[in-house]
Short mmCIF file of C-alpha atoms (C1' of nucleotides) in Angstrom, two decimals:
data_model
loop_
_atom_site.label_atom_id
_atom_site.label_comp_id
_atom_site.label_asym_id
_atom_site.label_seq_id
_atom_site.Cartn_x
_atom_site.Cartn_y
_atom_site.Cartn_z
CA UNK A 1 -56.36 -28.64 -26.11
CA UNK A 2 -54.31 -25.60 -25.14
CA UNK A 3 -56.25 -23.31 -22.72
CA UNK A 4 -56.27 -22.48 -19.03
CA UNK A 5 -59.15 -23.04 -16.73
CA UNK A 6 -59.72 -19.93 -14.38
CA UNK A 7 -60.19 -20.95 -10.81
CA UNK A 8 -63.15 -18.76 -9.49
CA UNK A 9 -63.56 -18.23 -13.40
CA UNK A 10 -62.87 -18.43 -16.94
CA UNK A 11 -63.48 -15.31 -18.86
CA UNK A 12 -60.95 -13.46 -20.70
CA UNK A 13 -61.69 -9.91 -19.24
CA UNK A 14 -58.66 -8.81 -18.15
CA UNK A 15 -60.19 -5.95 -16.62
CA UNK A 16 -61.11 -8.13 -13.57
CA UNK A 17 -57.74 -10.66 -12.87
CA UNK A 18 -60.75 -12.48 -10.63
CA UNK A 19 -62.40 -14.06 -13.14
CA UNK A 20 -66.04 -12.73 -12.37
CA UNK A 21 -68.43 -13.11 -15.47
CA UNK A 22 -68.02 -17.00 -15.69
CA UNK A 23 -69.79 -19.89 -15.86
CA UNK A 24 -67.53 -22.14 -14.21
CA UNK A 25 -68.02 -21.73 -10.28
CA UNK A 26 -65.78 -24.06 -8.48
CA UNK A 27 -63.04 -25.39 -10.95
CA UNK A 28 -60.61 -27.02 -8.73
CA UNK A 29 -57.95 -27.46 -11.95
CA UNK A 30 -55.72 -25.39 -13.88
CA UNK A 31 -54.98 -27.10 -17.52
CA UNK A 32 -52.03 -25.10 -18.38
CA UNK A 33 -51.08 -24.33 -22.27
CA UNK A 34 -49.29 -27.19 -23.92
CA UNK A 35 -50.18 -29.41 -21.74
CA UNK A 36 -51.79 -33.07 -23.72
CA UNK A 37 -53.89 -34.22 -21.13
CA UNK A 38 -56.81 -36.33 -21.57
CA UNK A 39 -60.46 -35.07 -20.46
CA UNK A 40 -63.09 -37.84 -19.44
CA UNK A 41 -66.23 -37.75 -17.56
CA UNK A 42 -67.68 -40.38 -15.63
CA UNK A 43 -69.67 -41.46 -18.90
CA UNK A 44 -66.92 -41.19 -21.06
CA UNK A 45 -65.14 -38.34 -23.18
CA UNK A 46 -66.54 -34.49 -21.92
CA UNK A 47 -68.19 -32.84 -24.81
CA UNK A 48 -66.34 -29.82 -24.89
CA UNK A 49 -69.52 -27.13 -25.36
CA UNK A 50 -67.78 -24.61 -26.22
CA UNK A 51 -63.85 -23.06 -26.45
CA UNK A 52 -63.58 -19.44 -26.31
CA UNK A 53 -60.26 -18.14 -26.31
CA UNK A 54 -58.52 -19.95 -23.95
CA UNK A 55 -61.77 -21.00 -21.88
CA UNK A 56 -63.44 -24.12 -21.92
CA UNK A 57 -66.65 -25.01 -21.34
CA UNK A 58 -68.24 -28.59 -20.85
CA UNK A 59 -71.86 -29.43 -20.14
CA UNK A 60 -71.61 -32.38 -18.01
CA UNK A 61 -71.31 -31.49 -14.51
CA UNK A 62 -69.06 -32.90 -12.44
CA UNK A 63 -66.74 -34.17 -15.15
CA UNK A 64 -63.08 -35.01 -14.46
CA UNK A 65 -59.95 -34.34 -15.84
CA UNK A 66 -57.54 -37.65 -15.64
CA UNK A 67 -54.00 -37.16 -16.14
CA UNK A 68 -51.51 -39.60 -16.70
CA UNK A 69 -50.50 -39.80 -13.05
CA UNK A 70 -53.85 -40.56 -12.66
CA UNK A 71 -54.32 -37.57 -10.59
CA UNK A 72 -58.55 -37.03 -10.72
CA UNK A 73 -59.41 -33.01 -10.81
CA UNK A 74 -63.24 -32.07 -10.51
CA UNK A 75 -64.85 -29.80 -12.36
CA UNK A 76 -67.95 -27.92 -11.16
CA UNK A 77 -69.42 -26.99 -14.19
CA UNK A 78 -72.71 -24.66 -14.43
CA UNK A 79 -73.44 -24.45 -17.93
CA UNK A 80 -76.77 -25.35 -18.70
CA UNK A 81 -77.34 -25.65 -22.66
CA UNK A 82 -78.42 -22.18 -24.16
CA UNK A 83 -79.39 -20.25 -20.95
CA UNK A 84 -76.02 -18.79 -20.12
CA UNK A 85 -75.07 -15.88 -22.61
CA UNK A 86 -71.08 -16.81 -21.93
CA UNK A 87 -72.04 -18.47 -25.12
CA UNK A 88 -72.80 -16.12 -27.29
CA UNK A 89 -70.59 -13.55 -28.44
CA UNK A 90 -73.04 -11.25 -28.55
CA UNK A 91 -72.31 -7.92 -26.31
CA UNK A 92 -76.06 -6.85 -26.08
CA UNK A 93 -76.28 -8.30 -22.63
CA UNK A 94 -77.73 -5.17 -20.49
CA UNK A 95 -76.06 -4.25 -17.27
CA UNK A 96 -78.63 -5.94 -15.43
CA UNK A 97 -77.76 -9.11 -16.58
CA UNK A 98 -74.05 -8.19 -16.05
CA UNK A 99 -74.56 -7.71 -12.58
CA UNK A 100 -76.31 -11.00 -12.73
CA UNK A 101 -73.36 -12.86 -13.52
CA UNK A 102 -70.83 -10.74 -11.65
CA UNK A 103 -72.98 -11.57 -8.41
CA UNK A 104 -72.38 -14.91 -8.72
CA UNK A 105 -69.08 -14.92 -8.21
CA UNK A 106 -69.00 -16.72 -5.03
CA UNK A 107 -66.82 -14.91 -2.01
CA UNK A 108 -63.13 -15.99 -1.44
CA UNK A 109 -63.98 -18.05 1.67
CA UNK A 110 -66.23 -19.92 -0.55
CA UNK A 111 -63.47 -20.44 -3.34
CA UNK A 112 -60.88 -21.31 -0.56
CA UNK A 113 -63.09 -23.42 1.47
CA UNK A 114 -64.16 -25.64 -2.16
CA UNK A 115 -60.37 -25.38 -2.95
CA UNK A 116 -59.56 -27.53 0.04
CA UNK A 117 -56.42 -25.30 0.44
CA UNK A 118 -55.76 -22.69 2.90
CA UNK A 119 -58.72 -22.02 5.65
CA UNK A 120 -59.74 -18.57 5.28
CA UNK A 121 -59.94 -17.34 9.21
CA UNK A 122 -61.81 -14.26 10.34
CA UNK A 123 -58.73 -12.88 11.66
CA UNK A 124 -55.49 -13.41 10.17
CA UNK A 125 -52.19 -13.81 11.77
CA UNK A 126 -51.13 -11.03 9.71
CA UNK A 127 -54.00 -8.91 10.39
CA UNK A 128 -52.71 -5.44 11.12
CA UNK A 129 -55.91 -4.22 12.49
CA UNK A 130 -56.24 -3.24 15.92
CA UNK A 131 -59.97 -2.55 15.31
CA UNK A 132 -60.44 -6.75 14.27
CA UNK A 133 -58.75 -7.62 17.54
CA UNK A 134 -60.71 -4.73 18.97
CA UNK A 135 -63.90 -5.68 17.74
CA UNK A 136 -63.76 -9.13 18.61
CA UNK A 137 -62.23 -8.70 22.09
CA UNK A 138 -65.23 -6.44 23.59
CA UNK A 139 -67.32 -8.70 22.98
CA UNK A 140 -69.74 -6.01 21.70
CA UNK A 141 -73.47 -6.13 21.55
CA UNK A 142 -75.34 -6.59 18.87
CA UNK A 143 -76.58 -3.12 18.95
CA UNK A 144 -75.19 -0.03 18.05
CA UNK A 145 -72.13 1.32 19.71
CA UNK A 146 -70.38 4.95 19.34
CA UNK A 147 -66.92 5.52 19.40
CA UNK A 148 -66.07 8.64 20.71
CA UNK A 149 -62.55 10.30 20.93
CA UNK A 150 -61.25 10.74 24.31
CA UNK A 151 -60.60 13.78 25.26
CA UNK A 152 -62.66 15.83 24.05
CA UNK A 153 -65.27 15.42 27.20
CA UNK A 154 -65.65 16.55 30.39
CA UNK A 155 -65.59 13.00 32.43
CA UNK A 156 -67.06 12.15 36.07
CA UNK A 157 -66.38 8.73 37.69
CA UNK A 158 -69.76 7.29 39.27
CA UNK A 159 -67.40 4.63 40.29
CA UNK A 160 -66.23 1.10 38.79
CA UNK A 161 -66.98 0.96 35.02
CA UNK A 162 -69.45 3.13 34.88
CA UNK A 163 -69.11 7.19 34.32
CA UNK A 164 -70.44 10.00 32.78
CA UNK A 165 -69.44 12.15 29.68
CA UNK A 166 -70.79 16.03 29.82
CA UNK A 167 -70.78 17.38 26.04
CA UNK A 168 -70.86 20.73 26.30
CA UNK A 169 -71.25 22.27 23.18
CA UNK A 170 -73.34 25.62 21.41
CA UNK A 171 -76.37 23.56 20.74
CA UNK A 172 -76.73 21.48 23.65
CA UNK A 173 -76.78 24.48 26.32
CA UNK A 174 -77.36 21.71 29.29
CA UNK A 175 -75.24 19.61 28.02
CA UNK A 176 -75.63 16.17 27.65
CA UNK A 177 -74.85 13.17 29.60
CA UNK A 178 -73.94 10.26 27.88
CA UNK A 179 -73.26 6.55 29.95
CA UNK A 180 -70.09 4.53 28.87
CA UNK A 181 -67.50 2.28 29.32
CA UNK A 182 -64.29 2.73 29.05
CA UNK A 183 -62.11 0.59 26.62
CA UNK A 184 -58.87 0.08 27.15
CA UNK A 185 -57.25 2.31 24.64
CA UNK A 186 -58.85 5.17 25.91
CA UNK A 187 -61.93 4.91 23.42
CA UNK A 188 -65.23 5.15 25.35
CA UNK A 189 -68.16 2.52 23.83
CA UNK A 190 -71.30 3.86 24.45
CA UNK A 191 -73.81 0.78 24.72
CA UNK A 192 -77.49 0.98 23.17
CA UNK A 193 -79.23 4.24 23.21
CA UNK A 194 -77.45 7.42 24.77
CA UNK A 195 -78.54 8.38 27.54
CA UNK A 196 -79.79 12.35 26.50
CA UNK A 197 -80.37 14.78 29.44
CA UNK A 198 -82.03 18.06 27.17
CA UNK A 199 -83.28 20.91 27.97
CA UNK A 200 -86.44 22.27 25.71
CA UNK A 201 -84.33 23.75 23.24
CA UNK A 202 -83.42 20.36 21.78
CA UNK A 203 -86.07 19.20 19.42
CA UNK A 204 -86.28 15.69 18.73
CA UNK A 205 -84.38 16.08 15.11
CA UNK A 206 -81.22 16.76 16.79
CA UNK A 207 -81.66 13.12 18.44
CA UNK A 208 -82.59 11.58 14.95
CA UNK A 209 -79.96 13.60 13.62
CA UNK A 210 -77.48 12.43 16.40
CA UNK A 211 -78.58 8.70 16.20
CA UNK A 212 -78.27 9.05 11.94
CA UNK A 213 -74.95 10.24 12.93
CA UNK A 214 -73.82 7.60 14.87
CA UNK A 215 -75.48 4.68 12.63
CA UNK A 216 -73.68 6.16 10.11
CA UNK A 217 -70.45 6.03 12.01
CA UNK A 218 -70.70 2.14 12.50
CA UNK A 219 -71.36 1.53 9.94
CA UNK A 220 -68.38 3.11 8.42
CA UNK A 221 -66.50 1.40 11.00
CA UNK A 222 -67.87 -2.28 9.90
CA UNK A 223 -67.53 -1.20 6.57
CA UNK A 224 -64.09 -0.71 6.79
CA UNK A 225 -63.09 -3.77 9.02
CA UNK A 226 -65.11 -5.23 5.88
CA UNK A 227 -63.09 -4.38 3.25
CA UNK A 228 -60.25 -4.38 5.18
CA UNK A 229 -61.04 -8.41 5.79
CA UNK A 230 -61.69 -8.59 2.19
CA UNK A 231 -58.61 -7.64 0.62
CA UNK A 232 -56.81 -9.98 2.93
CA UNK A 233 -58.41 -12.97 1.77
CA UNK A 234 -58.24 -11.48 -1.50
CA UNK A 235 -55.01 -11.20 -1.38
CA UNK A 236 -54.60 -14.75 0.32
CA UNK A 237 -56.80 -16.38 -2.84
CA UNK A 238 -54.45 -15.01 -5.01
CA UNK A 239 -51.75 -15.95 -2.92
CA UNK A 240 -53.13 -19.39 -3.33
CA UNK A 241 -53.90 -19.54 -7.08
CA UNK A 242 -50.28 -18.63 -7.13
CA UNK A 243 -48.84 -21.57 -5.76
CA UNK A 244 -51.53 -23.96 -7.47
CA UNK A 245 -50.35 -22.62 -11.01
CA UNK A 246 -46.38 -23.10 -10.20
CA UNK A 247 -47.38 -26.46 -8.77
CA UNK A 248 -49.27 -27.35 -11.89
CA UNK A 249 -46.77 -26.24 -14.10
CA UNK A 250 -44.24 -28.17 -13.05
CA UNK A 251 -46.50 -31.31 -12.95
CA UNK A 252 -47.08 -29.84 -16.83
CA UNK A 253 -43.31 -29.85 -17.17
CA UNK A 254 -43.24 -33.32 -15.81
CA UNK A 255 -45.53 -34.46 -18.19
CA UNK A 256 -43.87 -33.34 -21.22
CA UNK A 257 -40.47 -34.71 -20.73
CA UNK A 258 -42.12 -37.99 -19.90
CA UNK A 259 -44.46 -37.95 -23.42
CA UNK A 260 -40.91 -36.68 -25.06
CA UNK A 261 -39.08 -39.99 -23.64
CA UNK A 262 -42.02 -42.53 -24.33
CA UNK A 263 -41.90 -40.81 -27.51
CA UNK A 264 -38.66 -41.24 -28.66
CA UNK A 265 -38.83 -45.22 -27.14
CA UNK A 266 -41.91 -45.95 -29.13
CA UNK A 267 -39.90 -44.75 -32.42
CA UNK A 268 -36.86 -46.67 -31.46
CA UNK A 269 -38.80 -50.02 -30.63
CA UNK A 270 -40.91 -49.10 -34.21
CA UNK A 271 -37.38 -48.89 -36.24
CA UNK A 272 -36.17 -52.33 -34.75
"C1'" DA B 1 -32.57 17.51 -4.47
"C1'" DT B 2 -36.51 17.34 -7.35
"C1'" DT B 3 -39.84 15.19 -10.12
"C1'" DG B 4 -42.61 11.71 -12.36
"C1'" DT B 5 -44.22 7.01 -12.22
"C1'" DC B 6 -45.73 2.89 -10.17
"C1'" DG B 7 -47.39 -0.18 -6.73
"C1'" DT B 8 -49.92 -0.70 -2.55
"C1'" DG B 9 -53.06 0.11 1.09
"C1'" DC B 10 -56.96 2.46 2.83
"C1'" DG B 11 -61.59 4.61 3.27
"C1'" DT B 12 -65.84 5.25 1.24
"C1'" DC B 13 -69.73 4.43 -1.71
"C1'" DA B 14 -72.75 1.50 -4.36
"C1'" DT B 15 -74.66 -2.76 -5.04
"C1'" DC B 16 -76.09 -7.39 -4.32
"C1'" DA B 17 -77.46 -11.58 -1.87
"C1'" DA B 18 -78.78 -13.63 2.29
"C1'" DC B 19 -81.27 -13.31 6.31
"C1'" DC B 20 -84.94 -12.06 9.47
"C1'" DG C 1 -88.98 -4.42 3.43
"C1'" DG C 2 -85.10 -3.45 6.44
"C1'" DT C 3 -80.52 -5.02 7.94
"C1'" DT C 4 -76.07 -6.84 7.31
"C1'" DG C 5 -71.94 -8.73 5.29
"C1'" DA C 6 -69.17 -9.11 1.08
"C1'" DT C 7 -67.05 -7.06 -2.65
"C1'" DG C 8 -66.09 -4.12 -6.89
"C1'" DA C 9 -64.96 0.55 -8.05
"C1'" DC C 10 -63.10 4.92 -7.21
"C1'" DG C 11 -60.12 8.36 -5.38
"C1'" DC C 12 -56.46 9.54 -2.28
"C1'" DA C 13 -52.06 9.14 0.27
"C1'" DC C 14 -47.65 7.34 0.74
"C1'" DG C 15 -43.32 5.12 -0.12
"C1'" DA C 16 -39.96 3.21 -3.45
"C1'" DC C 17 -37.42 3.97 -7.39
"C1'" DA C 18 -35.50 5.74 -11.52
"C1'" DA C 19 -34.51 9.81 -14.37
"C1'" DT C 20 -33.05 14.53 -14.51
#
DNA sequence: ATTGTCGTGCGTCATCAACC
DNA sequence: GGTTGATGACGCACGACAAT
C-alpha cells in the first residue's frame, strides 16, 4: 500500500502543490511510500474504494489508520459512492463542476485549526504590515473610510482632533471641505460620508463618481491586507505540512528497521 | 560589469461561499 | 440580491546568483 495521503487533498495535479480538486477534506495523516502499515476502521478492515496514482480513497468515514505504535490517525473521508467524479477518469467534467470542487477546498485556518497544529492568528508575529497593525489599531468603523495622502491639502485646525481639508482642484472651483482625523502617520481617515461643500457646478455624478472612487479604494486596501494575510498562512500551512512529513518519515524510518529486525528474529527462531 | 534565470513578494482581478 | 472575506491566477518588480 504505497501512496501518500495529501493533507488538504489528494489529487495528483501538480499544477496546484495545495491539493484542491479532492475528495478528502480533513486528512490528518500522511502514509508515506514504503511504509507497511495496517488500515482498519472501527468495523474492521477500510475498503479501499479506489487507488489512483498514489491517492487513496476509502468510503467509510471516519476510518483510522493504526500503526504499530498504536498511534490512531483519523481520516475525514467525503466520498460518497458514485457522486464524486474523482472517480472516474473521465476529463469531461465542465468548468463548472471544477470550480465546484476547487471551492471546497476549505481555507488554511480551517486546515490548521482541524490539524490541531499551529493556531493560525489574524496577525502574525512576523507580519510585516504596517497597514494589519494599522487597521486593527484605529479601531475603524464599520463604514467606509478614505485614505488620503498628506500633503497634498490645504489643512485648518478647528481645534483637538478635528480639522478641515480644502481640495482645491480645476473641477471643484469652491473647493471642498472634507472632516477628518488625523492618524498618526500622517494619513488622514475620513469617517462615513465626506462632508462636500459644492458650488452648482458640481453635479451629483461627481459625488457618485467620488464615492465609486473611494469604495473602490477600500476595497483595494482590504483586498490587499487580504491576500497579504493569505499568503502568510499559506505559507505557514505549508510550513506545517513540512514538518508533519519529516516527522512522519522518520516514524516511517522507524518502522522499517523495526519490521527488518522482527524479521530477521522470526527467521532465526524458524531455523532453530 | 553585464546579462539571463530563478525565486519571492506584492497588487490586482475574478470568483466563490457565507452572511445579512 | 448586495456585501464581504478568502483565495487562485496573473503580471510585475526586485534581489540573488551564475555564466559570460
Amino acid at each position: 500500500m504505497d501512496g501518500m495521503v495529501e493533507e488538504g487533498g489528494a489529487n495528483n495535479n501538480s499544477a496546484d502543490p495545495l491539493g484542491s480538486s479532492i475528495a478528502v477534506t480533513s486528512v490528518q495523516s500522511v502514509i508515506q511510500a514504503n511504509q507497511q502499515s495496517v488500515i482498519q476502521s472501527a468495523q474492521g478492515s477500510i475498503q479501499p474504494v479506489l487507488t489512483k496514482g498514489n491517492v487513496i480513497l476509502v468510503s467509510k468515514p471516519n476510518s483510522v489508520i493504526q500503526t504499530p505504535q498504536g498511534q490512531l490517525q483519523t481520516l475525514q473521508v467525503v466520498v460518497e459512492a458514485g457522486s464524486d467524479e474523482s472517480l472516474s477518469n473521465e476529463e469531461d467534467a465542465s468548468t463548472k463542476k471544477r470550480r465546484d470542487i476547487l471551492s471546497r477546498r476549505p481555507s488554511y485556518r480551517k486546515i490548521l485549526s482541524d490539524l490541531g497544529g499551529t493556531k493560525v492568528e489574524s496577525s502574525g508575529s512576523d507580519c510585516d504590515s504596517n497597514l494589519d497593525s494599522e487597521l486593527s489599531s484605529h479601531s475603524l468603523p464599520t463604514h467606509y473610510q478614505t485614505v488620503i495622502p498628506a500633503g497634498t491639502l490645504q489643512l485648518t485646525s478647528q481645534g483637538e482632533g478635528i480639522h478641515t481639508l480644502t481640495m482645491t482642484n480645476s473641477t471643484t472651483a469652491g473647493g471642498t471641505i472634507v472632516q477628518y482625523t488625523q492618524g498618526q502617520d500622517g494619513e488622514f481617515y475620513v469617517p462615513g460620508e465626506i462632508v462636500v461643500t459644492q458650488n452648482a457646478s458640481i453635479g451629483g455624478n461627481q459625488i457618485l463618481a467620488e464615492d465609486q472612487a473611494r469604495k473602490r479604494e477600500m476595497r483595494l486596501l482590504k483586498n490587499r491586507e487580504a491576500a497579504r494575510e493569505c499568503r502568510r498562512k499559506k505559507k505557514e500551512y505549508i510550513k506545517c505540512l513540512e514538518n508533519r512529513v519529516a516527522v512522519l518519515e522518520n516514524q516511517n524510518k522507524a518502522l522499517i528497521e523495526e519490521l527488518k529486525t522482527l524479521k530477521e528474529l522470526y527467521c532465526q527462531t524458524k531455523v532453530e
